[in-house]
Amino acid sequence: MFKRIRAFSYEIWAWFRRRSLFIQILLIFPILCAITVTVLVGNMGLALMGTAVALYAPVVGWVGGLFTVILAKAGIIVAKEHRQHR
């Protein structure tokens, strides 16, 4: 079982390293956002910021990071379209 997990994790790492640096950063960014929000705010610290429901900080970080990745991908598409129409 351990060998299968190790082989699977090696395949994921090899797939990740084959991507360009920009794509690697886009894949890591949501994780970094989740860690940053957790460190800066704490797990339930967002409940003290005026929300009625306690929000789990890593989830908020993931959502923020995912939103940023989507905006970056949209920016790439817009830039590509802009270059094609010149």
PDB file of N, CA and C in Angstrom:
ATOM      1  N   MET A   1       0.825  -1.188   0.000  1.00  0.00           N
ATOM      2  CA  MET A   1       0.000   0.000   0.000  1.00  0.00           C
ATOM      3  C   MET A   1       0.874   1.258   0.000  1.00  0.00           C
ATOM      4  N   PHE A   2       1.915   1.270   0.842  1.00  0.00           N
ATOM      5  CA  PHE A   2       2.794   2.421   0.921  1.00  0.00           C
ATOM      6  C   PHE A   2       3.504   2.664  -0.406  1.00  0.00           C
ATOM      7  N   LYS A   3       3.865   1.595  -1.109  1.00  0.00           N
ATOM      8  CA  LYS A   3       4.544   1.740  -2.397  1.00  0.00           C
ATOM      9  C   LYS A   3       3.618   2.361  -3.437  1.00  0.00           C
ATOM     10  N   ARG A   4       2.343   2.007  -3.398  1.00  0.00           N
ATOM     11  CA  ARG A   4       1.386   2.594  -4.348  1.00  0.00           C
ATOM     12  C   ARG A   4       1.189   4.079  -4.068  1.00  0.00           C
ATOM     13  N   ILE A   5       1.103   4.440  -2.798  1.00  0.00           N
ATOM     14  CA  ILE A   5       0.938   5.851  -2.440  1.00  0.00           C
ATOM     15  C   ILE A   5       2.185   6.629  -2.849  1.00  0.00           C
ATOM     16  N   ARG A   6       3.322   6.040  -2.605  1.00  0.00           N
ATOM     17  CA  ARG A   6       4.585   6.699  -2.962  1.00  0.00           C
ATOM     18  C   ARG A   6       4.700   6.872  -4.477  1.00  0.00           C
ATOM     19  N   ALA A   7       4.330   5.849  -5.239  1.00  0.00           N
ATOM     20  CA  ALA A   7       4.376   5.937  -6.702  1.00  0.00           C
ATOM     21  C   ALA A   7       3.384   6.982  -7.212  1.00  0.00           C
ATOM     22  N   PHE A   8       2.203   7.019  -6.616  1.00  0.00           N
ATOM     23  CA  PHE A   8       1.187   7.989  -7.018  1.00  0.00           C
ATOM     24  C   PHE A   8       1.643   9.410  -6.717  1.00  0.00           C
ATOM     25  N   SER A   9       2.216   9.625  -5.544  1.00  0.00           N
ATOM     26  CA  SER A   9       2.687  10.964  -5.205  1.00  0.00           C
ATOM     27  C   SER A   9       3.855  11.374  -6.102  1.00  0.00           C
ATOM     28  N   TYR A  10       4.701  10.423  -6.508  1.00  0.00           N
ATOM     29  CA  TYR A  10       5.786  10.739  -7.429  1.00  0.00           C
ATOM     30  C   TYR A  10       5.239  11.137  -8.795  1.00  0.00           C
ATOM     31  N   GLU A  11       4.186  10.451  -9.255  1.00  0.00           N
ATOM     32  CA  GLU A  11       3.571  10.797 -10.538  1.00  0.00           C
ATOM     33  C   GLU A  11       2.972  12.199 -10.499  1.00  0.00           C
ATOM     34  N   ILE A  12       2.323  12.542  -9.401  1.00  0.00           N
ATOM     35  CA  ILE A  12       1.747  13.882  -9.260  1.00  0.00           C
ATOM     36  C   ILE A  12       2.861  14.920  -9.258  1.00  0.00           C
ATOM     37  N   TRP A  13       3.941  14.657  -8.520  1.00  0.00           N
ATOM     38  CA  TRP A  13       5.056  15.596  -8.468  1.00  0.00           C
ATOM     39  C   TRP A  13       5.697  15.760  -9.846  1.00  0.00           C
ATOM     40  N   ALA A  14       5.872  14.654 -10.568  1.00  0.00           N
ATOM     41  CA  ALA A  14       6.462  14.727 -11.909  1.00  0.00           C
ATOM     42  C   ALA A  14       5.551  15.501 -12.851  1.00  0.00           C
ATOM     43  N   TRP A  15       4.241  15.298 -12.768  1.00  0.00           N
ATOM     44  CA  TRP A  15       3.287  16.049 -13.585  1.00  0.00           C
ATOM     45  C   TRP A  15       3.375  17.541 -13.265  1.00  0.00           C
ATOM     46  N   PHE A  16       3.447  17.851 -11.989  1.00  0.00           N
ATOM     47  CA  PHE A  16       3.528  19.249 -11.551  1.00  0.00           C
ATOM     48  C   PHE A  16       4.802  19.918 -12.060  1.00  0.00           C
ATOM     49  N   ARG A  17       5.928  19.230 -11.975  1.00  0.00           N
ATOM     50  CA  ARG A  17       7.205  19.815 -12.380  1.00  0.00           C
ATOM     51  C   ARG A  17       7.320  19.975 -13.895  1.00  0.00           C
ATOM     52  N   ARG A  18       6.537  19.236 -14.684  1.00  0.00           N
ATOM     53  CA  ARG A  18       6.563  19.381 -16.136  1.00  0.00           C
ATOM     54  C   ARG A  18       5.859  20.654 -16.596  1.00  0.00           C
ATOM     55  N   ARG A  19       5.045  21.237 -15.763  1.00  0.00           N
ATOM     56  CA  ARG A  19       4.327  22.466 -16.115  1.00  0.00           C
ATOM     57  C   ARG A  19       5.287  23.650 -16.094  1.00  0.00           C
ATOM     58  N   SER A  20       4.873  24.728 -16.760  1.00  0.00           N
ATOM     59  CA  SER A  20       5.696  25.943 -16.748  1.00  0.00           C
ATOM     60  C   SER A  20       5.652  26.569 -15.355  1.00  0.00           C
ATOM     61  N   LEU A  21       6.587  27.472 -15.114  1.00  0.00           N
ATOM     62  CA  LEU A  21       6.668  28.116 -13.807  1.00  0.00           C
ATOM     63  C   LEU A  21       5.386  28.894 -13.505  1.00  0.00           C
ATOM     64  N   PHE A  22       4.825  29.553 -14.507  1.00  0.00           N
ATOM     65  CA  PHE A  22       3.592  30.315 -14.305  1.00  0.00           C
ATOM     66  C   PHE A  22       2.438  29.409 -13.877  1.00  0.00           C
ATOM     67  N   ILE A  23       2.299  28.271 -14.519  1.00  0.00           N
ATOM     68  CA  ILE A  23       1.231  27.328 -14.167  1.00  0.00           C
ATOM     69  C   ILE A  23       1.477  26.757 -12.767  1.00  0.00           C
ATOM     70  N   GLN A  24       2.720  26.482 -12.420  1.00  0.00           N
ATOM     71  CA  GLN A  24       3.032  26.002 -11.078  1.00  0.00           C
ATOM     72  C   GLN A  24       2.624  27.030 -10.034  1.00  0.00           C
ATOM     73  N   ILE A  25       2.911  28.296 -10.305  1.00  0.00           N
ATOM     74  CA  ILE A  25       2.524  29.348  -9.364  1.00  0.00           C
ATOM     75  C   ILE A  25       1.008  29.437  -9.256  1.00  0.00           C
ATOM     76  N   LEU A  26       0.304  29.322 -10.383  1.00  0.00           N
ATOM     77  CA  LEU A  26      -1.162  29.357 -10.338  1.00  0.00           C
ATOM     78  C   LEU A  26      -1.737  28.189  -9.537  1.00  0.00           C
ATOM     79  N   LEU A  27      -1.089  27.046  -9.593  1.00  0.00           N
ATOM     80  CA  LEU A  27      -1.568  25.899  -8.828  1.00  0.00           C
ATOM     81  C   LEU A  27      -1.267  26.025  -7.341  1.00  0.00           C
ATOM     82  N   ILE A  28      -0.193  26.699  -6.997  1.00  0.00           N
ATOM     83  CA  ILE A  28       0.199  26.838  -5.596  1.00  0.00           C
ATOM     84  C   ILE A  28      -0.502  28.008  -4.915  1.00  0.00           C
ATOM     85  N   PHE A  29      -0.930  29.002  -5.681  1.00  0.00           N
ATOM     86  CA  PHE A  29      -1.461  30.232  -5.115  1.00  0.00           C
ATOM     87  C   PHE A  29      -2.653  30.020  -4.169  1.00  0.00           C
ATOM     88  N   PRO A  30      -3.660  29.182  -4.497  1.00  0.00           N
ATOM     89  CA  PRO A  30      -4.762  28.974  -3.536  1.00  0.00           C
ATOM     90  C   PRO A  30      -4.293  28.391  -2.208  1.00  0.00           C
ATOM     91  N   ILE A  31      -3.304  27.519  -2.252  1.00  0.00           N
ATOM     92  CA  ILE A  31      -2.778  26.936  -1.017  1.00  0.00           C
ATOM     93  C   ILE A  31      -2.096  28.017  -0.185  1.00  0.00           C
ATOM     94  N   LEU A  32      -1.314  28.861  -0.837  1.00  0.00           N
ATOM     95  CA  LEU A  32      -0.651  29.947  -0.114  1.00  0.00           C
ATOM     96  C   LEU A  32      -1.653  30.932   0.475  1.00  0.00           C
ATOM     97  N   CYS A  33      -2.730  31.206  -0.250  1.00  0.00           N
ATOM     98  CA  CYS A  33      -3.777  32.095   0.282  1.00  0.00           C
ATOM     99  C   CYS A  33      -4.424  31.478   1.521  1.00  0.00           C
ATOM    100  N   ALA A  34      -4.705  30.191   1.476  1.00  0.00           N
ATOM    101  CA  ALA A  34      -5.320  29.527   2.625  1.00  0.00           C
ATOM    102  C   ALA A  34      -4.395  29.573   3.838  1.00  0.00           C
ATOM    103  N   ILE A  35      -3.122  29.315   3.624  1.00  0.00           N
ATOM    104  CA  ILE A  35      -2.157  29.353   4.735  1.00  0.00           C
ATOM    105  C   ILE A  35      -2.025  30.771   5.274  1.00  0.00           C
ATOM    106  N   THR A  36      -1.972  31.752   4.382  1.00  0.00           N
ATOM    107  CA  THR A  36      -1.822  33.140   4.810  1.00  0.00           C
ATOM    108  C   THR A  36      -3.011  33.609   5.637  1.00  0.00           C
ATOM    109  N   VAL A  37      -4.217  33.316   5.172  1.00  0.00           N
ATOM    110  CA  VAL A  37      -5.413  33.726   5.923  1.00  0.00           C
ATOM    111  C   VAL A  37      -5.443  33.024   7.271  1.00  0.00           C
ATOM    112  N   THR A  38      -5.060  31.765   7.315  1.00  0.00           N
ATOM    113  CA  THR A  38      -5.050  31.027   8.576  1.00  0.00           C
ATOM    114  C   THR A  38      -4.047  31.631   9.549  1.00  0.00           C
ATOM    115  N   VAL A  39      -2.859  31.966   9.065  1.00  0.00           N
ATOM    116  CA  VAL A  39      -1.828  32.518   9.940  1.00  0.00           C
ATOM    117  C   VAL A  39      -2.195  33.917  10.410  1.00  0.00           C
ATOM    118  N   LEU A  40      -2.701  34.742   9.511  1.00  0.00           N
ATOM    119  CA  LEU A  40      -2.988  36.126   9.859  1.00  0.00           C
ATOM    120  C   LEU A  40      -4.256  36.301  10.686  1.00  0.00           C
ATOM    121  N   VAL A  41      -5.266  35.505  10.400  1.00  0.00           N
ATOM    122  CA  VAL A  41      -6.565  35.702  11.035  1.00  0.00           C
ATOM    123  C   VAL A  41      -6.860  34.635  12.080  1.00  0.00           C
ATOM    124  N   GLY A  42      -6.443  33.423  11.825  1.00  0.00           N
ATOM    125  CA  GLY A  42      -6.768  32.318  12.717  1.00  0.00           C
ATOM    126  C   GLY A  42      -7.950  31.532  12.187  1.00  0.00           C
ATOM    127  N   ASN A  43      -8.201  30.381  12.760  1.00  0.00           N
ATOM    128  CA  ASN A  43      -9.239  29.507  12.225  1.00  0.00           C
ATOM    129  C   ASN A  43     -10.640  30.091  12.325  1.00  0.00           C
ATOM    130  N   MET A  44     -10.982  30.660  13.442  1.00  0.00           N
ATOM    131  CA  MET A  44     -12.320  31.218  13.592  1.00  0.00           C
ATOM    132  C   MET A  44     -12.293  32.732  13.764  1.00  0.00           C
ATOM    133  N   GLY A  45     -11.178  33.362  13.428  1.00  0.00           N
ATOM    134  CA  GLY A  45     -11.055  34.792  13.605  1.00  0.00           C
ATOM    135  C   GLY A  45     -11.963  35.606  12.706  1.00  0.00           C
ATOM    136  N   LEU A  46     -12.416  35.022  11.598  1.00  0.00           N
ATOM    137  CA  LEU A  46     -13.271  35.763  10.695  1.00  0.00           C
ATOM    138  C   LEU A  46     -14.653  36.022  11.293  1.00  0.00           C
ATOM    139  N   ALA A  47     -15.042  35.270  12.305  1.00  0.00           N
ATOM    140  CA  ALA A  47     -16.332  35.511  12.949  1.00  0.00           C
ATOM    141  C   ALA A  47     -16.318  36.835  13.693  1.00  0.00           C
ATOM    142  N   LEU A  48     -15.155  37.313  14.071  1.00  0.00           N
ATOM    143  CA  LEU A  48     -15.043  38.566  14.800  1.00  0.00           C
ATOM    144  C   LEU A  48     -15.040  39.778  13.881  1.00  0.00           C
ATOM    145  N   MET A  49     -15.032  39.550  12.574  1.00  0.00           N
ATOM    146  CA  MET A  49     -14.964  40.658  11.631  1.00  0.00           C
ATOM    147  C   MET A  49     -16.344  41.083  11.134  1.00  0.00           C
ATOM    148  N   GLY A  50     -17.380  40.833  11.880  1.00  0.00           N
ATOM    149  CA  GLY A  50     -18.706  41.314  11.523  1.00  0.00           C
ATOM    150  C   GLY A  50     -19.592  40.306  10.820  1.00  0.00           C
ATOM    151  N   THR A  51     -19.129  39.089  10.617  1.00  0.00           N
ATOM    152  CA  THR A  51     -19.991  38.100   9.983  1.00  0.00           C
ATOM    153  C   THR A  51     -20.851  37.414  11.034  1.00  0.00           C
ATOM    154  N   ALA A  52     -22.021  36.994  10.637  1.00  0.00           N
ATOM    155  CA  ALA A  52     -22.925  36.332  11.573  1.00  0.00           C
ATOM    156  C   ALA A  52     -22.546  34.870  11.774  1.00  0.00           C
ATOM    157  N   VAL A  53     -21.821  34.310  10.829  1.00  0.00           N
ATOM    158  CA  VAL A  53     -21.455  32.900  10.882  1.00  0.00           C
ATOM    159  C   VAL A  53     -19.933  32.810  10.940  1.00  0.00           C
ATOM    160  N   ALA A  54     -19.437  31.947  11.780  1.00  0.00           N
ATOM    161  CA  ALA A  54     -17.993  31.742  11.860  1.00  0.00           C
ATOM    162  C   ALA A  54     -17.521  31.079  10.569  1.00  0.00           C
ATOM    163  N   LEU A  55     -16.522  31.660   9.939  1.00  0.00           N
ATOM    164  CA  LEU A  55     -15.991  31.142   8.688  1.00  0.00           C
ATOM    165  C   LEU A  55     -14.632  30.510   8.943  1.00  0.00           C
ATOM    166  N   TYR A  56     -14.430  29.351   8.403  1.00  0.00           N
ATOM    167  CA  TYR A  56     -13.175  28.636   8.567  1.00  0.00           C
ATOM    168  C   TYR A  56     -12.147  29.295   7.656  1.00  0.00           C
ATOM    169  N   ALA A  57     -11.094  29.841   8.223  1.00  0.00           N
ATOM    170  CA  ALA A  57     -10.131  30.657   7.482  1.00  0.00           C
ATOM    171  C   ALA A  57      -9.473  29.933   6.304  1.00  0.00           C
ATOM    172  N   PRO A  58      -9.074  28.657   6.428  1.00  0.00           N
ATOM    173  CA  PRO A  58      -8.493  28.005   5.249  1.00  0.00           C
ATOM    174  C   PRO A  58      -9.467  27.919   4.075  1.00  0.00           C
ATOM    175  N   VAL A  59     -10.757  27.755   4.365  1.00  0.00           N
ATOM    176  CA  VAL A  59     -11.747  27.713   3.286  1.00  0.00           C
ATOM    177  C   VAL A  59     -11.832  29.075   2.606  1.00  0.00           C
ATOM    178  N   VAL A  60     -11.821  30.138   3.396  1.00  0.00           N
ATOM    179  CA  VAL A  60     -11.857  31.486   2.836  1.00  0.00           C
ATOM    180  C   VAL A  60     -10.607  31.730   1.998  1.00  0.00           C
ATOM    181  N   GLY A  61      -9.455  31.286   2.473  1.00  0.00           N
ATOM    182  CA  GLY A  61      -8.226  31.430   1.704  1.00  0.00           C
ATOM    183  C   GLY A  61      -8.276  30.677   0.389  1.00  0.00           C
ATOM    184  N   TRP A  62      -8.810  29.443   0.423  1.00  0.00           N
ATOM    185  CA  TRP A  62      -8.944  28.657  -0.811  1.00  0.00           C
ATOM    186  C   TRP A  62      -9.868  29.346  -1.796  1.00  0.00           C
ATOM    187  N   VAL A  63     -10.982  29.871  -1.300  1.00  0.00           N
ATOM    188  CA  VAL A  63     -11.926  30.545  -2.193  1.00  0.00           C
ATOM    189  C   VAL A  63     -11.281  31.786  -2.805  1.00  0.00           C
ATOM    190  N   GLY A  64     -10.572  32.564  -1.986  1.00  0.00           N
ATOM    191  CA  GLY A  64      -9.872  33.734  -2.511  1.00  0.00           C
ATOM    192  C   GLY A  64      -8.806  33.360  -3.519  1.00  0.00           C
ATOM    193  N   GLY A  65      -8.048  32.330  -3.224  1.00  0.00           N
ATOM    194  CA  GLY A  65      -7.019  31.877  -4.154  1.00  0.00           C
ATOM    195  C   GLY A  65      -7.603  31.341  -5.441  1.00  0.00           C
ATOM    196  N   LEU A  66      -8.691  30.581  -5.336  1.00  0.00           N
ATOM    197  CA  LEU A  66      -9.355  30.046  -6.522  1.00  0.00           C
ATOM    198  C   LEU A  66      -9.907  31.177  -7.379  1.00  0.00           C
ATOM    199  N   PHE A  67     -10.487  32.187  -6.733  1.00  0.00           N
ATOM    200  CA  PHE A  67     -10.994  33.347  -7.451  1.00  0.00           C
ATOM    201  C   PHE A  67      -9.860  34.050  -8.201  1.00  0.00           C
ATOM    202  N   THR A  68      -8.701  34.160  -7.581  1.00  0.00           N
ATOM    203  CA  THR A  68      -7.552  34.787  -8.223  1.00  0.00           C
ATOM    204  C   THR A  68      -7.064  33.964  -9.409  1.00  0.00           C
ATOM    205  N   VAL A  69      -7.062  32.642  -9.269  1.00  0.00           N
ATOM    206  CA  VAL A  69      -6.641  31.777 -10.373  1.00  0.00           C
ATOM    207  C   VAL A  69      -7.595  31.929 -11.551  1.00  0.00           C
ATOM    208  N   ILE A  70      -8.890  31.978 -11.270  1.00  0.00           N
ATOM    209  CA  ILE A  70      -9.879  32.140 -12.344  1.00  0.00           C
ATOM    210  C   ILE A  70      -9.686  33.487 -13.045  1.00  0.00           C
ATOM    211  N   LEU A  71      -9.455  34.538 -12.262  1.00  0.00           N
ATOM    212  CA  LEU A  71      -9.211  35.850 -12.872  1.00  0.00           C
ATOM    213  C   LEU A  71      -7.925  35.845 -13.710  1.00  0.00           C
ATOM    214  N   ALA A  72      -6.894  35.155 -13.234  1.00  0.00           N
ATOM    215  CA  ALA A  72      -5.644  35.083 -13.998  1.00  0.00           C
ATOM    216  C   ALA A  72      -5.859  34.342 -15.311  1.00  0.00           C
ATOM    217  N   LYS A  73      -6.607  33.246 -15.271  1.00  0.00           N
ATOM    218  CA  LYS A  73      -6.896  32.495 -16.497  1.00  0.00           C
ATOM    219  C   LYS A  73      -7.715  33.341 -17.461  1.00  0.00           C
ATOM    220  N   ALA A  74      -8.682  34.082 -16.934  1.00  0.00           N
ATOM    221  CA  ALA A  74      -9.476  34.969 -17.788  1.00  0.00           C
ATOM    222  C   ALA A  74      -8.595  36.048 -18.401  1.00  0.00           C
ATOM    223  N   GLY A  75      -7.655  36.565 -17.627  1.00  0.00           N
ATOM    224  CA  GLY A  75      -6.723  37.554 -18.159  1.00  0.00           C
ATOM    225  C   GLY A  75      -5.865  36.995 -19.275  1.00  0.00           C
ATOM    226  N   ILE A  76      -5.440  35.750 -19.136  1.00  0.00           N
ATOM    227  CA  ILE A  76      -4.657  35.104 -20.187  1.00  0.00           C
ATOM    228  C   ILE A  76      -5.479  34.980 -21.460  1.00  0.00           C
ATOM    229  N   ILE A  77      -6.739  34.588 -21.322  1.00  0.00           N
ATOM    230  CA  ILE A  77      -7.623  34.435 -22.489  1.00  0.00           C
ATOM    231  C   ILE A  77      -7.847  35.782 -23.165  1.00  0.00           C
ATOM    232  N   VAL A  78      -8.109  36.820 -22.370  1.00  0.00           N
ATOM    233  CA  VAL A  78      -8.332  38.154 -22.941  1.00  0.00           C
ATOM    234  C   VAL A  78      -7.080  38.653 -23.648  1.00  0.00           C
ATOM    235  N   ALA A  79      -5.918  38.463 -23.046  1.00  0.00           N
ATOM    236  CA  ALA A  79      -4.667  38.904 -23.669  1.00  0.00           C
ATOM    237  C   ALA A  79      -4.419  38.151 -24.969  1.00  0.00           C
ATOM    238  N   LYS A  80      -4.710  36.850 -24.993  1.00  0.00           N
ATOM    239  CA  LYS A  80      -4.519  36.047 -26.189  1.00  0.00           C
ATOM    240  C   LYS A  80      -5.450  36.526 -27.311  1.00  0.00           C
ATOM    241  N   GLU A  81      -6.706  36.794 -26.962  1.00  0.00           N
ATOM    242  CA  GLU A  81      -7.669  37.306 -27.947  1.00  0.00           C
ATOM    243  C   GLU A  81      -7.236  38.685 -28.470  1.00  0.00           C
ATOM    244  N   HIS A  82      -6.729  39.497 -27.591  1.00  0.00           N
ATOM    245  CA  HIS A  82      -6.296  40.836 -27.985  1.00  0.00           C
ATOM    246  C   HIS A  82      -5.131  40.763 -28.960  1.00  0.00           C
ATOM    247  N   ARG A  83      -4.208  39.834 -28.723  1.00  0.00           N
ATOM    248  CA  ARG A  83      -3.074  39.663 -29.628  1.00  0.00           C
ATOM    249  C   ARG A  83      -3.507  39.108 -30.986  1.00  0.00           C
ATOM    250  N   GLN A  84      -4.529  38.258 -31.005  1.00  0.00           N
ATOM    251  CA  GLN A  84      -4.986  37.668 -32.260  1.00  0.00           C
ATOM    252  C   GLN A  84      -5.712  38.689 -33.134  1.00  0.00           C
ATOM    253  N   HIS A  85      -6.350  39.673 -32.538  1.00  0.00           N
ATOM    254  CA  HIS A  85      -7.116  40.656 -33.304  1.00  0.00           C
ATOM    255  C   HIS A  85      -6.267  41.815 -33.789  1.00  0.00           C
ATOM    256  N   ARG A  86      -5.012  41.847 -33.459  1.00  0.00           N
ATOM    257  CA  ARG A  86      -4.126  42.924 -33.945  1.00  0.00           C
ATOM    258  C   ARG A  86      -3.700  42.689 -35.346  1.00  0.00           C
TER     259      ARG A  86
END
